[in-house]
Amino acid sequence: MDISYLKAGRNFATLIDIGANDGAYGAHLKELFGIKRVIAFEPLPKHRAGLLERGFEVHSVAVGDENGSSSLIVNHYDAASSLLPITDRTSSEWPEAKEAETITVDKVRLDDRLAGVELRGDLMIKVDAQGYESRIIDGGKAIFSRAKVVLIECIFVSLYKGDSTFNSIHAGLASCGLELTGFKNQNISKTDGRPLFAHCIYERL
């Protein structure tokens, strides 16, 4: 799905990429929207060098609703790494998603980490945090309330133990003045056809 229509009436200058992974999607958004500045949050140490090579400002920390440290469960399927353990549903849908090791990472509230940071122009936020989305929003209400567009993965069926599902994510973003305006795509269960998660588009209208 082409989301370039989101350019209309906006001048995106900054992307905050939460759960940047290797930065490929952040780089795509940067090019698509002509974004000059990408602030990337990615706790997996292996991705730091690559993100810096892309010219991103890199925060090698997890994002949540409190400051401190946390255990990050590193998955053999890199993109499934999370602060939360996977459920049996995840194991059955994606057999390649196996937990490999646990490492300790720093965790920050977005509002605290970016306090005093000047964010010029229109702001876009992308979140792909494997079940931790509501906690990220709770710790970043001031920043999310400045965003013009939020692209966020929303889970419909629990895939991580204690994860955020759609209703709590939607309520958090609505409280920041953002409206759900569409779905980029939707992932369907291979076993029973149930929708599992979707990439959702929120806008400040």
GROMACS .gro file of C-alpha atoms in nm:
model
  205
    1MET     CA    1   0.000   0.000   0.000
    2ASP     CA    2   0.132   0.342  -0.099
    3ILE     CA    3   0.108   0.584   0.196
    4SER     CA    4   0.255   0.883   0.015
    5TYR     CA    5  -0.089   1.050   0.038
    6LEU     CA    6   0.007   1.137   0.396
    7LYS     CA    7   0.232   1.411   0.253
    8ALA     CA    8  -0.068   1.626   0.162
    9GLY     CA    9  -0.069   1.946   0.368
   10ARG     CA   10   0.228   1.834   0.576
   11ASN     CA   11   0.601   1.899   0.579
   12PHE     CA   12   0.760   1.612   0.769
   13ALA     CA   13   1.097   1.709   0.913
   14THR     CA   14   1.149   1.448   1.185
   15LEU     CA   15   1.080   1.077   1.218
   16ILE     CA   16   1.096   0.908   1.558
   17ASP     CA   17   1.149   0.538   1.484
   18ILE     CA   18   1.072   0.325   1.791
   19GLY     CA   19   1.181  -0.033   1.740
   20ALA     CA   20   1.400   0.064   1.446
   21ASN     CA   21   1.559  -0.281   1.408
   22ASP     CA   22   1.806  -0.253   1.115
   23GLY     CA   23   1.656   0.078   1.001
   24ALA     CA   24   1.531  -0.044   0.662
   25TYR     CA   25   1.173   0.077   0.707
   26GLY     CA   26   1.285   0.401   0.870
   27ALA     CA   27   1.509   0.465   0.570
   28HIS     CA   28   1.216   0.398   0.338
   29LEU     CA   29   0.999   0.649   0.524
   30LYS     CA   30   1.283   0.901   0.524
   31GLU     CA   31   1.313   0.880   0.146
   32LEU     CA   32   0.938   0.864   0.077
   33PHE     CA   33   0.856   1.175   0.281
   34GLY     CA   34   1.180   1.370   0.236
   35ILE     CA   35   1.249   1.357   0.609
   36LYS     CA   36   1.579   1.515   0.715
   37ARG     CA   37   1.612   1.381   1.070
   38VAL     CA   38   1.551   1.029   1.203
   39ILE     CA   39   1.571   0.963   1.577
   40ALA     CA   40   1.595   0.586   1.617
   41PHE     CA   41   1.532   0.382   1.931
   42GLU     CA   42   1.662   0.025   1.910
   43PRO     CA   43   1.781  -0.179   2.212
   44LEU     CA   44   1.948  -0.463   2.019
   45PRO     CA   45   2.322  -0.376   2.023
   46LYS     CA   46   2.388  -0.549   1.688
   47HIS     CA   47   2.193  -0.281   1.500
   48ARG     CA   48   2.361   0.030   1.641
   49ALA     CA   49   2.644   0.054   1.385
   50GLY     CA   50   2.412   0.005   1.088
   51LEU     CA   51   2.169   0.268   1.212
   52LEU     CA   52   2.453   0.516   1.257
   53GLU     CA   53   2.573   0.440   0.903
   54ARG     CA   54   2.227   0.537   0.779
   55GLY     CA   55   2.277   0.878   0.940
   56PHE     CA   56   2.020   0.823   1.214
   57GLU     CA   57   2.047   0.965   1.565
   58VAL     CA   58   2.060   0.642   1.765
   59HIS     CA   59   1.936   0.573   2.117
   60SER     CA   60   2.038   0.218   2.206
   61VAL     CA   61   1.762   0.176   2.463
   62ALA     CA   62   1.415   0.029   2.494
   63VAL     CA   63   1.119   0.264   2.535
   64GLY     CA   64   0.845   0.220   2.795
   65ASP     CA   65   0.649   0.384   3.074
   66GLU     CA   66   0.934   0.407   3.324
   67ASN     CA   67   1.307   0.471   3.337
   68GLY     CA   68   1.543   0.197   3.450
   69SER     CA   69   1.656  -0.133   3.308
   70SER     CA   70   1.472  -0.434   3.171
   71SER     CA   71   1.530  -0.779   3.031
   72LEU     CA   72   1.515  -0.798   2.653
   73ILE     CA   73   1.431  -1.142   2.517
   74VAL     CA   74   1.637  -1.183   2.201
   75ASN     CA   75   1.466  -1.403   1.943
   76HIS     CA   76   1.626  -1.616   1.671
   77TYR     CA   77   1.385  -1.432   1.441
   78ASP     CA   78   1.538  -1.092   1.507
   79ALA     CA   79   1.228  -0.879   1.456
   80ALA     CA   80   1.035  -1.079   1.719
   81SER     CA   81   1.270  -0.977   2.003
   82SER     CA   82   1.072  -0.815   2.283
   83LEU     CA   83   1.063  -0.707   2.646
   84LEU     CA   84   0.784  -0.965   2.678
   85PRO     CA   85   0.795  -1.345   2.632
   86ILE     CA   86   0.610  -1.492   2.334
   87THR     CA   87   0.282  -1.683   2.373
   88ASP     CA   88   0.202  -2.032   2.247
   89ARG     CA   89   0.005  -1.864   1.967
   90THR     CA   90   0.321  -1.697   1.838
   91SER     CA   91   0.513  -2.025   1.852
   92SER     CA   92   0.244  -2.205   1.653
   93GLU     CA   93   0.205  -1.929   1.391
   94TRP     CA   94   0.578  -1.863   1.348
   95PRO     CA   95   0.784  -2.175   1.438
   96GLU     CA   96   1.102  -1.983   1.350
   97ALA     CA   97   1.033  -1.741   1.638
   98LYS     CA   98   1.234  -1.905   1.916
   99GLU     CA   99   1.373  -1.724   2.217
  100ALA     CA  100   1.753  -1.739   2.211
  101GLU     CA  101   1.884  -1.540   2.507
  102THR     CA  102   1.800  -1.263   2.752
  103ILE     CA  103   2.006  -0.947   2.785
  104THR     CA  104   1.971  -0.645   3.012
  105VAL     CA  105   1.900  -0.313   2.842
  106ASP     CA  106   1.830   0.040   2.955
  107LYS     CA  107   1.467   0.150   2.932
  108VAL     CA  108   1.345   0.511   2.909
  109ARG     CA  109   1.027   0.714   2.894
  110LEU     CA  110   1.009   0.892   2.559
  111ASP     CA  111   0.900   1.220   2.720
  112ASP     CA  112   1.202   1.214   2.951
  113ARG     CA  113   1.456   1.107   2.691
  114LEU     CA  114   1.350   1.378   2.447
  115ALA     CA  115   1.278   1.651   2.701
  116GLY     CA  116   1.428   1.974   2.572
  117VAL     CA  117   1.503   1.828   2.227
  118GLU     CA  118   1.384   2.063   1.955
  119LEU     CA  119   1.163   1.886   1.704
  120ARG     CA  120   1.120   2.115   1.405
  121GLY     CA  121   0.854   2.082   1.139
  122ASP     CA  122   0.589   1.812   1.125
  123LEU     CA  123   0.659   1.498   1.327
  124MET     CA  124   0.600   1.136   1.225
  125ILE     CA  125   0.632   0.849   1.473
  126LYS     CA  126   0.670   0.483   1.375
  127VAL     CA  127   0.628   0.217   1.645
  128ASP     CA  128   0.702  -0.155   1.609
  129ALA     CA  129   0.760  -0.278   1.962
  130GLN     CA  130   0.628  -0.633   1.984
  131GLY     CA  131   0.349  -0.588   2.237
  132TYR     CA  132   0.491  -0.294   2.433
  133GLU     CA  133   0.304  -0.020   2.245
  134SER     CA  134   0.067   0.101   2.518
  135ARG     CA  135   0.351   0.140   2.767
  136ILE     CA  136   0.546   0.340   2.510
  137ILE     CA  137   0.250   0.573   2.455
  138ASP     CA  138   0.195   0.611   2.831
  139GLY     CA  139   0.556   0.722   2.873
  140GLY     CA  140   0.545   0.954   2.574
  141LYS     CA  141   0.212   1.139   2.586
  142ALA     CA  142   0.374   1.480   2.531
  143ILE     CA  143   0.568   1.362   2.225
  144PHE     CA  144   0.277   1.167   2.075
  145SER     CA  145   0.057   1.474   2.125
  146ARG     CA  146   0.289   1.663   1.887
  147ALA     CA  147   0.286   1.401   1.611
  148LYS     CA  148   0.100   1.462   1.286
  149VAL     CA  149   0.109   1.094   1.189
  150VAL     CA  150   0.173   0.773   1.384
  151LEU     CA  151   0.238   0.441   1.210
  152ILE     CA  152   0.200   0.162   1.464
  153GLU     CA  153   0.167  -0.214   1.475
  154CYS     CA  154  -0.147  -0.317   1.664
  155ILE     CA  155  -0.208  -0.672   1.789
  156PHE     CA  156  -0.562  -0.816   1.787
  157VAL     CA  157  -0.481  -1.153   1.947
  158SER     CA  158  -0.226  -1.180   2.228
  159LEU     CA  159   0.112  -1.274   2.082
  160TYR     CA  160   0.328  -1.180   2.383
  161LYS     CA  161   0.254  -1.237   2.750
  162GLY     CA  162   0.111  -0.915   2.894
  163ASP     CA  163   0.108  -0.738   2.557
  164SER     CA  164  -0.089  -0.434   2.442
  165THR     CA  165  -0.376  -0.519   2.210
  166PHE     CA  166  -0.563  -0.289   1.974
  167ASN     CA  167  -0.816  -0.136   2.215
  168SER     CA  168  -0.557  -0.012   2.465
  169ILE     CA  169  -0.330   0.122   2.190
  170HIS     CA  170  -0.621   0.300   2.023
  171ALA     CA  171  -0.735   0.456   2.353
  172GLY     CA  172  -0.384   0.583   2.424
  173LEU     CA  173  -0.341   0.745   2.086
  174ALA     CA  174  -0.694   0.889   2.093
  175SER     CA  175  -0.608   1.057   2.424
  176CYS     CA  176  -0.323   1.229   2.236
  177GLY     CA  177  -0.566   1.369   1.979
  178LEU     CA  178  -0.489   1.117   1.705
  179GLU     CA  179  -0.751   0.945   1.491
  180LEU     CA  180  -0.738   0.601   1.327
  181THR     CA  181  -0.762   0.660   0.952
  182GLY     CA  182  -0.662   0.327   0.800
  183PHE     CA  183  -0.474  -0.001   0.795
  184LYS     CA  184  -0.161  -0.048   0.585
  185ASN     CA  185  -0.193  -0.425   0.593
  186GLN     CA  186  -0.327  -0.707   0.808
  187ASN     CA  187  -0.169  -1.039   0.903
  188ILE     CA  188  -0.403  -1.340   0.904
  189SER     CA  189  -0.361  -1.664   1.102
  190LYS     CA  190  -0.252  -1.962   0.895
  191THR     CA  191  -0.446  -2.195   1.125
  192ASP     CA  192  -0.790  -2.039   1.172
  193GLY     CA  193  -0.801  -1.729   0.951
  194ARG     CA  194  -0.829  -1.488   1.243
  195PRO     CA  195  -0.668  -1.143   1.203
  196LEU     CA  196  -0.356  -1.137   1.424
  197PHE     CA  197  -0.217  -0.786   1.382
  198ALA     CA  198  -0.220  -0.489   1.146
  199HIS     CA  199  -0.008  -0.183   1.073
  200CYS     CA  200  -0.234   0.106   1.164
  201ILE     CA  201  -0.229   0.468   1.048
  202TYR     CA  202  -0.321   0.746   1.291
  203GLU     CA  203  -0.343   1.111   1.192
  204ARG     CA  204  -0.398   1.446   1.359
  205LEU     CA  205  -0.685   1.588   1.159
   0.00000   0.00000   0.00000
